[in-house]
């Protein structure tokens, strides 16, 4: 099918239709719709195929973006889905939650002057539509191997590892303490960014490929880690980083002060229709309240936008630097603004105040001090009324006790130390790790890359043929 070489000159960048704010605040669904086939083909046709794929280079998993954009343009959807999965075991998820503005789209040649190709939305479209039409990974030529691998943690690193291993014929069982797969994909990321049905579909696909899940089972409590080591040829650990950074603010133990992750998990359980205990129900009781969220990353954006959906009367994001210094996705900041969130920049929290429960947040004014640093302006502080304060300062490693008990080397930070025959192999040769447990809190896509590449390294050690991964 011939293509016009300069489609981008006549066709502007287009995102899928966005739900109106008044509508989306009352629904637990993604705010962006899906491209129609003609729209996806047209937007894919904006790609220059510039010869030096900056988009691929800007992608942590090295996606063959120009190639699958061209396949979408030609309507060769199943081939596009096959190619997308060659580098990314979870493309429909990364298409939704990656900060494309800082990765592939930010590196797009058209970003300066013509607006980047809508890579993330096309990635989402091509996988969703291929699944809908019946596409599934072709494992018909895969020969079963003798090796058995246990994966601890059904988050993005664990799922990516399991995907790559079963594609090579290895028997894989994934263990997770939650009753659904996905880890923070399910229990951390809100449905306005990633609907839970997307994870359910991925589970069906993985089970169809031969992955077995043992859910609601806590390793170390319900099953001894030593038994996993003894009963498998290798174990992959992808337990994440879920210990909140402690800001040590005076008053942070007051009722009404909420750590971000338990708040988001409670909301996810509500969305999934789970029965909430009294503590979870209390955290989600925000109707008519003034909510202050401390932090400037994507977790903070998830919290402010969730608070708006739970009926908070006033929601603000309090951040100690300026807007350009915020680590969160620019798209998420825009969405939060659209939904009525106020941003209070150059304010550093000093204390949380109240009698019996939160009543106010005291902050100091700050000013830039070069290279992303800031300094507090002496004598300039203010008190902000607050009914609820949510702490979203990030997360540290959460190493289970059984790691140290079995001789796994840990850094002082709690991160698993890799660097055996592979960066993903630990001090215990049969134990591998990846994702936030190994590198610290990072993006979903980097966890996917770790799981994928750890599996490839395992396969090399099993003396098999490693499946294709990006360079």
Short mmCIF file of C-alpha atoms in Angstrom, two decimals:
data_model
loop_
_atom_site.label_atom_id
_atom_site.label_comp_id
_atom_site.label_asym_id
_atom_site.label_seq_id
_atom_site.Cartn_x
_atom_site.Cartn_y
_atom_site.Cartn_z
CA UNK A 1 0.00 0.00 0.00
CA UNK A 2 1.64 3.28 -1.09
CA UNK A 3 1.98 6.02 1.44
CA UNK A 4 2.30 9.77 1.30
CA UNK A 5 5.75 10.74 2.50
CA UNK A 6 4.68 13.85 4.37
CA UNK A 7 1.27 13.03 5.84
CA UNK A 8 2.17 15.01 8.95
CA UNK A 9 2.01 18.27 6.95
CA UNK A 10 -1.70 17.86 6.28
CA UNK A 11 -2.81 15.80 9.26
CA UNK A 12 -2.37 17.16 12.79
CA UNK A 13 -1.65 15.02 15.81
CA UNK A 14 -4.86 13.62 17.26
CA UNK A 15 -5.53 11.82 20.52
CA UNK A 16 -8.49 9.49 20.97
CA UNK A 17 -11.66 11.22 22.09
CA UNK A 18 -11.44 12.40 25.69
CA UNK A 19 -14.34 12.15 28.10
CA UNK A 20 -15.70 15.48 29.29
CA UNK A 21 -14.60 16.34 32.83
CA UNK A 22 -18.12 16.35 34.24
CA UNK A 23 -18.67 12.86 32.82
CA UNK A 24 -15.37 11.25 33.72
CA UNK A 25 -15.37 12.37 37.35
CA UNK A 26 -18.41 10.18 37.93
CA UNK A 27 -17.03 7.05 36.24
CA UNK A 28 -14.27 4.56 37.03
CA UNK A 29 -13.10 4.31 33.42
CA UNK A 30 -10.19 5.50 31.32
CA UNK A 31 -10.65 9.09 30.24
CA UNK A 32 -9.30 8.46 26.73
CA UNK A 33 -11.35 6.41 24.30
CA UNK A 34 -9.95 4.25 21.51
CA UNK A 35 -9.11 5.08 17.94
CA UNK A 36 -11.37 3.83 15.21
CA UNK A 37 -9.39 1.81 12.61
CA UNK A 38 -9.35 4.68 10.12
CA UNK A 39 -8.13 7.10 12.79
CA UNK A 40 -5.36 4.75 13.90
CA UNK A 41 -4.20 4.21 10.32
CA UNK A 42 -4.18 7.94 9.64
CA UNK A 43 -2.26 8.79 12.81
CA UNK A 44 0.23 5.97 12.18
CA UNK A 45 0.75 7.41 8.70
CA UNK A 46 2.13 10.60 10.24
CA UNK A 47 5.34 8.72 11.06
CA UNK A 48 8.28 9.99 8.97
CA UNK A 49 10.11 6.67 9.13
CA UNK A 50 13.05 9.02 9.55
CA UNK A 51 15.77 6.38 9.28
CA UNK A 52 17.21 7.09 12.72
CA UNK A 53 14.44 5.83 15.03
CA UNK A 54 14.77 8.26 17.90
CA UNK A 55 11.44 6.95 19.22
CA UNK A 56 12.82 3.41 19.50
CA UNK A 57 16.00 4.71 21.10
CA UNK A 58 13.90 6.65 23.61
CA UNK A 59 11.91 3.54 24.55
CA UNK A 60 13.35 1.56 27.50
CA UNK A 61 12.34 -1.75 25.86
CA UNK A 62 13.52 -0.72 22.38
CA UNK A 63 10.18 -1.13 20.62
CA UNK A 64 10.26 -1.34 16.81
CA UNK A 65 7.93 1.64 16.68
CA UNK A 66 8.27 2.80 13.05
CA UNK A 67 7.81 -0.78 11.86
CA UNK A 68 4.60 -1.48 13.76
CA UNK A 69 3.26 1.97 12.94
CA UNK A 70 3.63 1.09 9.26
CA UNK A 71 1.87 -2.25 9.81
CA UNK A 72 -1.01 -0.44 11.51
CA UNK A 73 -1.16 2.02 8.62
CA UNK A 74 -1.49 -0.90 6.21
CA UNK A 75 -4.15 -2.57 8.36
CA UNK A 76 -1.93 -5.58 9.10
CA UNK A 77 -3.03 -5.67 12.72
CA UNK A 78 -2.02 -9.20 13.71
CA UNK A 79 1.50 -8.68 12.36
CA UNK A 80 1.71 -5.40 14.27
CA UNK A 81 0.64 -7.13 17.50
CA UNK A 82 3.19 -9.90 16.98
CA UNK A 83 5.96 -7.36 16.40
CA UNK A 84 4.93 -5.23 19.40
CA UNK A 85 5.15 -8.30 21.65
CA UNK A 86 8.65 -9.19 20.43
CA UNK A 87 10.14 -6.41 22.53
CA UNK A 88 7.39 -5.72 25.08
CA UNK A 89 5.48 -8.45 26.95
CA UNK A 90 2.86 -5.89 28.12
CA UNK A 91 2.40 -3.40 25.25
CA UNK A 92 -1.25 -2.55 25.89
CA UNK A 93 -0.34 -1.55 29.45
CA UNK A 94 2.70 0.53 28.52
CA UNK A 95 0.62 2.22 25.83
CA UNK A 96 -1.63 3.45 28.61
CA UNK A 97 0.67 4.26 31.54
CA UNK A 98 4.09 5.13 30.08
CA UNK A 99 5.02 8.82 30.20
CA UNK A 100 5.34 8.93 26.41
CA UNK A 101 6.01 12.67 26.55
CA UNK A 102 9.32 11.88 28.27
CA UNK A 103 10.12 8.73 26.28
CA UNK A 104 9.16 7.72 22.73
CA UNK A 105 6.97 10.69 21.83
CA UNK A 106 9.37 13.12 23.45
CA UNK A 107 12.09 11.72 21.17
CA UNK A 108 9.93 11.75 18.02
CA UNK A 109 11.42 13.81 15.18
CA UNK A 110 8.07 15.57 14.73
CA UNK A 111 7.90 16.69 18.37
CA UNK A 112 9.59 19.96 17.45
CA UNK A 113 7.38 21.89 15.10
CA UNK A 114 4.70 19.38 14.09
CA UNK A 115 3.75 17.45 17.27
CA UNK A 116 4.82 13.87 17.88
CA UNK A 117 3.09 10.83 16.49
CA UNK A 118 0.53 9.50 19.01
CA UNK A 119 2.63 6.41 19.64
CA UNK A 120 1.12 5.40 23.00
CA UNK A 121 -2.49 5.58 21.81
CA UNK A 122 -1.69 3.59 18.66
CA UNK A 123 0.10 0.95 20.75
CA UNK A 124 -2.98 0.68 22.95
CA UNK A 125 -5.24 0.45 19.90
CA UNK A 126 -3.30 -2.20 18.02
CA UNK A 127 -3.11 -4.62 20.95
CA UNK A 128 -6.67 -4.08 22.19
CA UNK A 129 -8.08 -4.51 18.70
CA UNK A 130 -5.90 -7.55 17.92
CA UNK A 131 -7.05 -9.23 21.13
CA UNK A 132 -10.66 -8.36 20.26
CA UNK A 133 -10.26 -9.98 16.84
CA UNK A 134 -8.79 -13.14 18.35
CA UNK A 135 -5.04 -12.66 18.04
CA UNK A 136 -2.96 -14.59 20.55
CA UNK A 137 0.78 -15.29 20.79
CA UNK A 138 1.67 -18.25 18.58
CA UNK A 139 3.36 -20.90 20.71
CA UNK A 140 2.59 -23.78 18.35
CA UNK A 141 6.27 -24.43 17.65
CA UNK A 142 7.42 -24.15 21.25
CA UNK A 143 8.88 -27.36 22.65
CA UNK A 144 8.46 -27.95 26.40
CA UNK A 145 11.64 -27.78 28.43
CA UNK A 146 12.44 -29.58 31.64
CA UNK A 147 13.07 -26.45 33.71
CA UNK A 148 10.57 -25.10 36.24
CA UNK A 149 10.63 -21.49 37.43
CA UNK A 150 8.74 -19.81 40.26
CA UNK A 151 7.99 -16.11 39.97
CA UNK A 152 7.28 -14.24 43.21
CA UNK A 153 5.24 -11.14 42.49
CA UNK A 154 2.65 -10.74 39.73
CA UNK A 155 3.54 -7.14 38.95
CA UNK A 156 4.97 -5.96 35.62
CA UNK A 157 8.44 -7.45 36.16
CA UNK A 158 7.06 -10.84 37.19
CA UNK A 159 4.52 -10.97 34.36
CA UNK A 160 7.13 -10.01 31.78
CA UNK A 161 9.50 -12.68 33.07
CA UNK A 162 6.76 -15.32 33.00
CA UNK A 163 5.78 -14.38 29.44
CA UNK A 164 9.30 -14.79 28.11
CA UNK A 165 9.92 -18.06 29.90
CA UNK A 166 6.76 -19.80 28.71
CA UNK A 167 7.50 -18.66 25.16
CA UNK A 168 10.69 -20.71 25.47
CA UNK A 169 8.90 -23.78 26.84
CA UNK A 170 9.76 -23.33 30.53
CA UNK A 171 7.10 -24.25 33.12
CA UNK A 172 6.22 -21.15 35.13
CA UNK A 173 4.14 -20.59 38.26
CA UNK A 174 3.55 -17.04 39.52
CA UNK A 175 2.86 -16.45 43.22
CA UNK A 176 1.29 -13.29 44.60
CA UNK A 177 -0.26 -12.27 47.92
CA UNK A 178 -3.07 -10.36 46.21
CA UNK A 179 -6.15 -12.06 44.79
CA UNK A 180 -5.59 -10.54 41.33
CA UNK A 181 -2.53 -10.30 39.12
CA UNK A 182 -0.91 -7.00 38.23
CA UNK A 183 0.58 -5.75 41.49
CA UNK A 184 0.45 -1.96 41.39
CA UNK A 185 -1.00 -2.15 37.87
CA UNK A 186 -4.16 -3.41 39.54
CA UNK A 187 -3.92 -2.06 43.07
CA UNK A 188 -2.01 1.18 42.57
CA UNK A 189 -2.79 2.71 39.18
CA UNK A 190 -6.35 4.11 39.13
CA UNK A 191 -8.91 3.03 36.53
CA UNK A 192 -8.98 6.43 34.83
CA UNK A 193 -5.51 5.51 33.52
CA UNK A 194 -5.77 1.71 33.37
CA UNK A 195 -9.09 -0.09 33.57
CA UNK A 196 -8.99 -3.35 35.50
CA UNK A 197 -10.50 -5.27 32.58
CA UNK A 198 -7.23 -4.71 30.71
CA UNK A 199 -5.35 -6.68 33.38
CA UNK A 200 -8.04 -9.38 33.34
CA UNK A 201 -7.54 -9.81 29.59
CA UNK A 202 -3.78 -10.06 30.02
CA UNK A 203 -4.29 -12.74 32.65
CA UNK A 204 -6.42 -14.75 30.22
CA UNK A 205 -3.71 -14.42 27.57
CA UNK A 206 -0.94 -15.53 29.93
CA UNK A 207 -2.96 -18.47 31.23
CA UNK A 208 -3.65 -19.45 27.64
CA UNK A 209 0.10 -19.46 27.07
CA UNK A 210 0.57 -21.84 30.00
CA UNK A 211 1.43 -19.53 32.92
CA UNK A 212 -0.04 -20.76 36.21
CA UNK A 213 -1.03 -18.35 38.96
CA UNK A 214 -1.15 -19.04 42.69
CA UNK A 215 -2.90 -15.95 44.04
CA UNK A 216 -3.82 -14.89 47.55
CA UNK A 217 -0.74 -16.77 48.70
CA UNK A 218 1.90 -14.95 50.73
CA UNK A 219 5.38 -16.40 50.25
CA UNK A 220 7.06 -16.67 53.63
CA UNK A 221 3.73 -17.10 55.42
CA UNK A 222 1.63 -19.50 53.36
CA UNK A 223 4.53 -21.24 51.65
CA UNK A 224 8.17 -21.38 52.69
CA UNK A 225 10.55 -19.64 50.36
CA UNK A 226 13.00 -22.48 50.86
CA UNK A 227 10.51 -24.86 49.30
CA UNK A 228 10.28 -22.67 46.21
CA UNK A 229 14.05 -22.65 45.87
CA UNK A 230 14.28 -26.41 46.38
CA UNK A 231 11.40 -27.24 44.04
CA UNK A 232 12.39 -25.10 41.07
CA UNK A 233 15.36 -24.60 38.79
CA UNK A 234 15.18 -20.85 39.35
CA UNK A 235 13.13 -18.27 41.21
CA UNK A 236 12.49 -14.72 40.03
CA UNK A 237 11.65 -12.09 42.64
CA UNK A 238 9.67 -9.03 41.56
CA UNK A 239 8.21 -7.85 44.85
CA UNK A 240 8.48 -4.15 44.09
CA UNK A 241 9.20 -1.16 46.31
CA UNK A 242 6.23 -0.23 48.47
CA UNK A 243 7.72 1.20 51.66
CA UNK A 244 6.79 4.91 51.70
CA UNK A 245 9.51 7.51 52.03
CA UNK A 246 9.18 8.93 55.55
CA UNK A 247 9.16 12.73 55.48
CA UNK A 248 9.21 12.85 59.31
CA UNK A 249 6.77 15.72 59.37
CA UNK A 250 5.48 16.81 62.77
CA UNK A 251 1.85 15.75 63.03
CA UNK A 252 1.97 13.08 60.32
CA UNK A 253 0.46 10.52 62.71
CA UNK A 254 -2.73 12.55 63.11
CA UNK A 255 -5.99 10.97 61.91
CA UNK A 256 -6.65 12.22 58.41
CA UNK A 257 -3.04 11.81 57.24
CA UNK A 258 -2.98 9.08 54.59
CA UNK A 259 -0.03 7.32 52.95
CA UNK A 260 -0.59 7.34 49.19
CA UNK A 261 -0.35 3.61 48.49
CA UNK A 262 -2.88 2.35 51.07
CA UNK A 263 -5.24 5.07 49.84
CA UNK A 264 -4.88 3.95 46.21
CA UNK A 265 -5.15 0.26 47.13
CA UNK A 266 -8.37 0.92 49.04
CA UNK A 267 -9.78 2.72 46.02
CA UNK A 268 -8.76 -0.16 43.74
CA UNK A 269 -10.52 -2.62 46.01
CA UNK A 270 -13.63 -0.43 45.83
CA UNK A 271 -13.46 -0.43 42.03
CA UNK A 272 -13.03 -4.21 42.00
CA UNK A 273 -16.12 -4.61 44.17
CA UNK A 274 -14.25 -5.97 47.18
CA UNK A 275 -15.63 -5.61 50.70
CA UNK A 276 -13.87 -2.74 52.45
CA UNK A 277 -12.95 -2.79 56.11
CA UNK A 278 -13.62 0.24 58.32
CA UNK A 279 -10.15 1.73 57.82
CA UNK A 280 -10.36 1.51 54.03
CA UNK A 281 -13.86 2.98 54.00
CA UNK A 282 -12.69 5.87 56.19
CA UNK A 283 -9.78 6.65 53.85
CA UNK A 284 -12.16 6.94 50.91
CA UNK A 285 -14.63 9.19 52.74
CA UNK A 286 -13.57 12.45 51.10
CA UNK A 287 -16.88 13.93 50.09
CA UNK A 288 -16.94 17.67 50.75
CA UNK A 289 -13.45 17.69 52.28
CA UNK A 290 -10.33 19.78 51.65
CA UNK A 291 -7.53 17.50 50.49
CA UNK A 292 -3.85 18.41 50.25
CA UNK A 293 -1.52 15.99 48.44
CA UNK A 294 2.21 16.33 49.08
CA UNK A 295 4.53 15.34 46.21
CA UNK A 296 4.92 15.95 42.50
CA UNK A 297 5.24 12.56 40.82
CA UNK A 298 2.76 10.32 39.06
CA UNK A 299 1.62 8.84 42.38
CA UNK A 300 0.68 12.33 43.55
CA UNK A 301 -1.26 12.85 40.32
CA UNK A 302 -3.07 9.54 40.88
CA UNK A 303 -4.01 10.70 44.38
CA UNK A 304 -5.28 14.16 43.46
CA UNK A 305 -7.36 12.80 40.58
CA UNK A 306 -8.75 10.00 42.73
CA UNK A 307 -9.69 12.49 45.44
CA UNK A 308 -11.67 14.50 42.90
CA UNK A 309 -13.61 11.38 41.91
CA UNK A 310 -14.36 10.62 45.54
CA UNK A 311 -16.13 13.96 45.91
CA UNK A 312 -13.54 16.12 47.65
CA UNK A 313 -14.63 19.77 47.64
CA UNK A 314 -11.11 21.13 47.22
CA UNK A 315 -7.98 19.29 46.08
CA UNK A 316 -4.51 20.73 45.76
CA UNK A 317 -1.06 19.39 44.98
CA UNK A 318 1.61 20.95 47.19
CA UNK A 319 5.08 20.80 45.64
CA UNK A 320 8.35 22.28 46.81
CA UNK A 321 9.75 23.21 43.38
CA UNK A 322 8.32 24.72 40.19
CA UNK A 323 6.12 23.10 37.55
CA UNK A 324 9.01 22.26 35.23
CA UNK A 325 10.77 20.33 37.99
CA UNK A 326 7.85 17.98 38.64
CA UNK A 327 8.80 14.38 37.85
CA UNK A 328 5.25 13.42 36.90
CA UNK A 329 3.95 13.08 33.35
CA UNK A 330 2.99 16.40 31.75
CA UNK A 331 -0.17 14.76 30.42
CA UNK A 332 -1.18 13.70 33.93
CA UNK A 333 -0.58 17.22 35.25
CA UNK A 334 -2.78 18.61 32.48
CA UNK A 335 -5.51 16.09 33.24
CA UNK A 336 -5.38 16.99 36.93
CA UNK A 337 -5.70 20.69 36.13
CA UNK A 338 -8.63 19.99 33.81
CA UNK A 339 -10.33 18.12 36.64
CA UNK A 340 -10.13 21.04 39.03
CA UNK A 341 -6.94 20.29 40.96
CA UNK A 342 -5.04 23.35 42.20
CA UNK A 343 -1.23 23.32 42.09
CA UNK A 344 0.66 25.13 44.84
CA UNK A 345 4.29 25.36 43.75
CA UNK A 346 7.33 26.51 45.71
CA UNK A 347 5.88 25.32 49.01
CA UNK A 348 7.72 22.94 51.29
CA UNK A 349 5.71 21.21 54.05
CA UNK A 350 6.83 22.04 57.58
CA UNK A 351 4.16 20.41 59.76
CA UNK A 352 0.68 18.96 59.81
CA UNK A 353 -1.44 20.56 62.50
CA UNK A 354 -4.70 19.82 64.28
CA UNK A 355 -6.45 18.95 67.52
CA UNK A 356 -7.50 15.32 67.44
CA UNK A 357 -7.27 15.15 63.63
CA UNK A 358 -5.87 17.11 60.68
CA UNK A 359 -6.97 20.71 60.46
CA UNK A 360 -4.14 22.45 58.62
CA UNK A 361 -0.88 22.10 56.74
CA UNK A 362 1.91 24.55 57.46
CA UNK A 363 4.27 25.22 54.54
CA UNK A 364 7.28 27.41 53.82
CA UNK A 365 7.85 29.34 50.64
CA UNK A 366 10.80 28.17 48.55
CA UNK A 367 12.88 29.50 45.69
CA UNK A 368 15.03 27.83 43.05
CA UNK A 369 18.66 27.28 44.00
CA UNK A 370 20.01 25.86 40.73
CA UNK A 371 19.97 22.39 39.10
CA UNK A 372 16.61 21.42 40.51
CA UNK A 373 17.55 22.36 44.08
CA UNK A 374 15.55 24.76 46.22
CA UNK A 375 15.98 26.77 49.37
CA UNK A 376 13.45 27.91 51.95
CA UNK A 377 12.70 31.63 52.00
CA UNK A 378 13.21 32.76 55.57
CA UNK A 379 10.18 34.26 57.26
CA UNK A 380 7.73 33.31 54.52
CA UNK A 381 5.37 30.56 55.62
CA UNK A 382 1.63 30.05 55.47
CA UNK A 383 -1.01 27.75 56.89
CA UNK A 384 -3.37 25.92 54.54
CA UNK A 385 -6.66 24.60 55.86
CA UNK A 386 -6.92 20.83 55.37
CA UNK A 387 -9.22 17.97 56.34
CA UNK A 388 -7.06 15.29 54.74
CA UNK A 389 -3.35 15.23 53.86
CA UNK A 390 -2.04 12.52 51.54
CA UNK A 391 1.70 11.78 51.60
CA UNK A 392 3.05 10.89 48.13
CA UNK A 393 6.81 11.28 48.51
CA UNK A 394 7.74 8.04 46.76
CA UNK A 395 8.72 4.54 47.81
CA UNK A 396 11.72 2.60 48.98
CA UNK A 397 12.59 -1.06 48.67
CA UNK A 398 10.43 -3.55 50.55
CA UNK A 399 12.62 -6.64 50.91
CA UNK A 400 10.76 -9.62 52.43
CA UNK A 401 12.50 -11.06 55.48
CA UNK A 402 13.00 -14.38 53.71
CA UNK A 403 15.51 -12.87 51.30
CA UNK A 404 18.11 -12.17 53.99
CA UNK A 405 17.22 -15.40 55.78
CA UNK A 406 18.27 -17.34 52.67
CA UNK A 407 21.51 -15.47 52.17
CA UNK A 408 20.44 -13.02 49.49
CA UNK A 409 22.69 -9.98 49.54
CA UNK A 410 20.88 -6.69 50.09
CA UNK A 411 22.13 -3.13 49.82
CA UNK A 412 21.82 -0.80 52.80
CA UNK A 413 18.80 0.68 51.05
CA UNK A 414 17.09 -2.72 51.07
CA UNK A 415 17.45 -3.23 47.34
CA UNK A 416 18.41 -6.68 46.11
CA UNK A 417 22.01 -6.71 44.88
CA UNK A 418 22.44 -8.23 41.42
CA UNK A 419 25.56 -8.87 39.39
CA UNK A 420 26.21 -12.59 39.24
CA UNK A 421 26.41 -14.01 35.73
CA UNK A 422 23.85 -11.33 34.89
CA UNK A 423 22.79 -8.00 36.43
CA UNK A 424 19.60 -9.81 37.42
CA UNK A 425 21.21 -12.77 39.18
CA UNK A 426 21.61 -12.45 42.94
CA UNK A 427 24.15 -13.78 45.40
CA UNK A 428 22.06 -16.98 45.48
CA UNK A 429 22.66 -18.44 41.98
CA UNK A 430 19.16 -19.88 41.60
CA UNK A 431 17.56 -16.57 42.54
CA UNK A 432 16.98 -13.75 40.08
CA UNK A 433 15.36 -10.36 40.55
CA UNK A 434 14.13 -7.35 38.63
CA UNK A 435 11.95 -4.27 38.72
CA UNK A 436 11.68 -1.97 41.71
CA UNK A 437 12.99 -4.61 44.12
CA UNK A 438 16.32 -4.48 42.27
CA UNK A 439 16.57 -0.90 40.99
CA UNK A 440 14.29 1.12 43.26
CA UNK A 441 10.99 2.80 42.42
CA UNK A 442 10.88 3.40 38.69
CA UNK A 443 8.59 3.21 35.66
CA UNK A 444 6.37 0.28 34.71
CA UNK A 445 8.26 -0.06 31.43
CA UNK A 446 11.64 -0.45 33.16
CA UNK A 447 10.19 -3.22 35.33
CA UNK A 448 8.91 -4.89 32.15
CA UNK A 449 12.37 -4.64 30.62
CA UNK A 450 13.96 -6.16 33.72
CA UNK A 451 11.58 -9.12 33.74
CA UNK A 452 12.08 -9.70 30.03
CA UNK A 453 15.86 -9.51 30.19
CA UNK A 454 16.14 -11.57 33.38
CA UNK A 455 14.22 -14.34 31.62
CA UNK A 456 16.59 -14.15 28.65
CA UNK A 457 19.56 -14.45 31.02
CA UNK A 458 17.96 -17.45 32.74
CA UNK A 459 17.46 -19.13 29.40
CA UNK A 460 21.10 -18.64 28.51
CA UNK A 461 22.06 -20.27 31.78
CA UNK A 462 19.67 -23.12 31.08
CA UNK A 463 21.73 -23.53 27.89
CA UNK A 464 18.71 -22.89 25.72
CA UNK A 465 18.22 -20.42 22.91
CA UNK A 466 17.17 -17.05 24.27
CA UNK A 467 14.17 -15.55 22.53
CA UNK A 468 14.63 -12.25 20.78
CA UNK A 469 14.93 -9.13 22.91
CA UNK A 470 15.77 -5.59 21.99
CA UNK A 471 19.40 -4.62 21.86
#
